[in-house]
Amino acid sequence: MKTNENELQANLRLLQEKYQASGQDMNSYLQGLMQSNYLTYWDYINLDTLLTLQQPKTSFPDEKIFILYHQITELYFKLCLNELEQVPGRSSDAGFLLSRLKRLTAYFSALTHSFQIMVDGMEPEQFLQFRMALLPASGFQSAQYRMIEIWSTPLENLLQFELRASLAGNAETGYLLENIYWGRGAAELSTGQKTLTLRQFEEKYGQRFFQLAEEVKGKTLYEVYQGLPEEARNRSDLREALRTFDRLVNIEWPLMHYKSAVRYLKRDPEDIAATGGTNWQKYLPPKNQFRIFFPELWTEQERAEWGRH
Ligand code: HEM
């Protein structure tokens, strides 16, 4: 390949300036470049490591599907957090917010549609056996799922539904987290006590959730939207993108997920207690959790019918 001499000189000059600015010797770096290997696809994305991260607990082949699909979902959650974390830095830019919302909805839409892999994709007979080797672990313990919620809306909107109306003013983060809706999903069926699944989850992530909740106060997706000038707030494309995200995260994905729980766990005549030993039939349906990230974007009737269609 023929290199344009002028371009080469210009690039060398720029490089020299770059290294000089930080007191570095460009020649040493060029020698390093001579020794470096070409980048490969497999090294760049850490493929060999990635493909060693599936470690089934049993010999059922379908357990790999279960692990892989959870990992795929967690990677999508990471994509979501990558977008959410950027929003406060551009809080007055409605166009930026809209572009990030489009990405967020694309991720959750992909997750919702691909969930069929879980619903149809495993043999229930295998699932019912290998799940017993996974106790008391549960997808309930996905910290990224909770972080997406914490980034999206003030904790007040994630409080257990009956407590929301009586909430006067700004409640303490500790109180809000102690009474968060998900506490309901991890109460032991027989005693109402916190399950081991929840206790372990809180022990591992409780402090991080607290710190994150404090850090994002006033900067959640909802609050960034509310802080925009009225004209931007009234943009129909922005409002629609927020509504779509709300619907996907708080109705459509949970319904697909619930469908898989029903398909696999309803089979047992005694309605097998879920992995965490919880009353999941009551807890999981979105109409019972009543999570709405952006309440003011829904009419009273839409809110009243949340998750019912
Ligand atoms: C056959 C597939 C699945 C079944 C039967 C199932 C079952 C359940 C059940 C019963 C719960 C309620 C908590 C408990 O009792 O443990 C739960 C919660 C949860 N699962 Fe799954 N799950 C499945 C797949 C997945 C996948 C692929 C993910 C992806 C990460 C996931 C993420 C979650 C999350 C985030 C929660 C908490 C939901 C909430 O608090 O509203 N689950 N799951």
PDB file of C-alpha atoms in Angstrom, residues 7 15 26 50 60 64 89 93 97-98 103 130 140 161 164 173 189 235 245 247 277 293 308:
ATOM      1  CA  GLU A   7      -0.012  12.649   5.276  1.00  0.00           C
ATOM      2  CA  LEU A  15       1.881  12.288  17.309  1.00  0.00           C
ATOM      3  CA  MET A  26       7.552   9.480  20.754  1.00  0.00           C
ATOM      4  CA  LEU A  50     -16.493 -15.363  27.610  1.00  0.00           C
ATOM      5  CA  PHE A  60     -28.725 -31.647  31.721  1.00  0.00           C
ATOM      6  CA  LYS A  64     -26.620 -24.355  29.437  1.00  0.00           C
ATOM      7  CA  GLY A  89     -24.347  14.635  31.906  1.00  0.00           C
ATOM      8  CA  ASP A  93     -30.422  18.161  25.750  1.00  0.00           C
ATOM      9  CA  LEU A  97     -32.365  12.056  25.805  1.00  0.00           C
ATOM     10  CA  LEU A  98     -34.521  10.887  22.922  1.00  0.00           C
ATOM     11  CA  ARG A 103     -31.499   2.663  22.369  1.00  0.00           C
ATOM     12  CA  PHE A 130     -31.764 -28.976  37.227  1.00  0.00           C
ATOM     13  CA  PHE A 140     -34.569 -12.045  41.596  1.00  0.00           C
ATOM     14  CA  PHE A 161     -47.929   0.262  46.267  1.00  0.00           C
ATOM     15  CA  ARG A 164     -46.997   5.318  48.091  1.00  0.00           C
ATOM     16  CA  THR A 173     -33.407   6.477  51.179  1.00  0.00           C
ATOM     17  CA  LEU A 189     -44.550 -18.362  51.700  1.00  0.00           C
ATOM     18  CA  ARG A 235     -42.552  16.856  22.420  1.00  0.00           C
ATOM     19  CA  PHE A 245     -39.673   2.288  27.750  1.00  0.00           C
ATOM     20  CA  ARG A 247     -44.334  -0.210  29.105  1.00  0.00           C
ATOM     21  CA  GLY A 277     -39.505 -20.210  47.819  1.00  0.00           C
ATOM     22  CA  PHE A 293     -41.431   4.896  36.083  1.00  0.00           C
ATOM     23  CA  ARG A 308     -54.191  -5.718  32.758  1.00  0.00           C
TER      24      ARG A 308
END
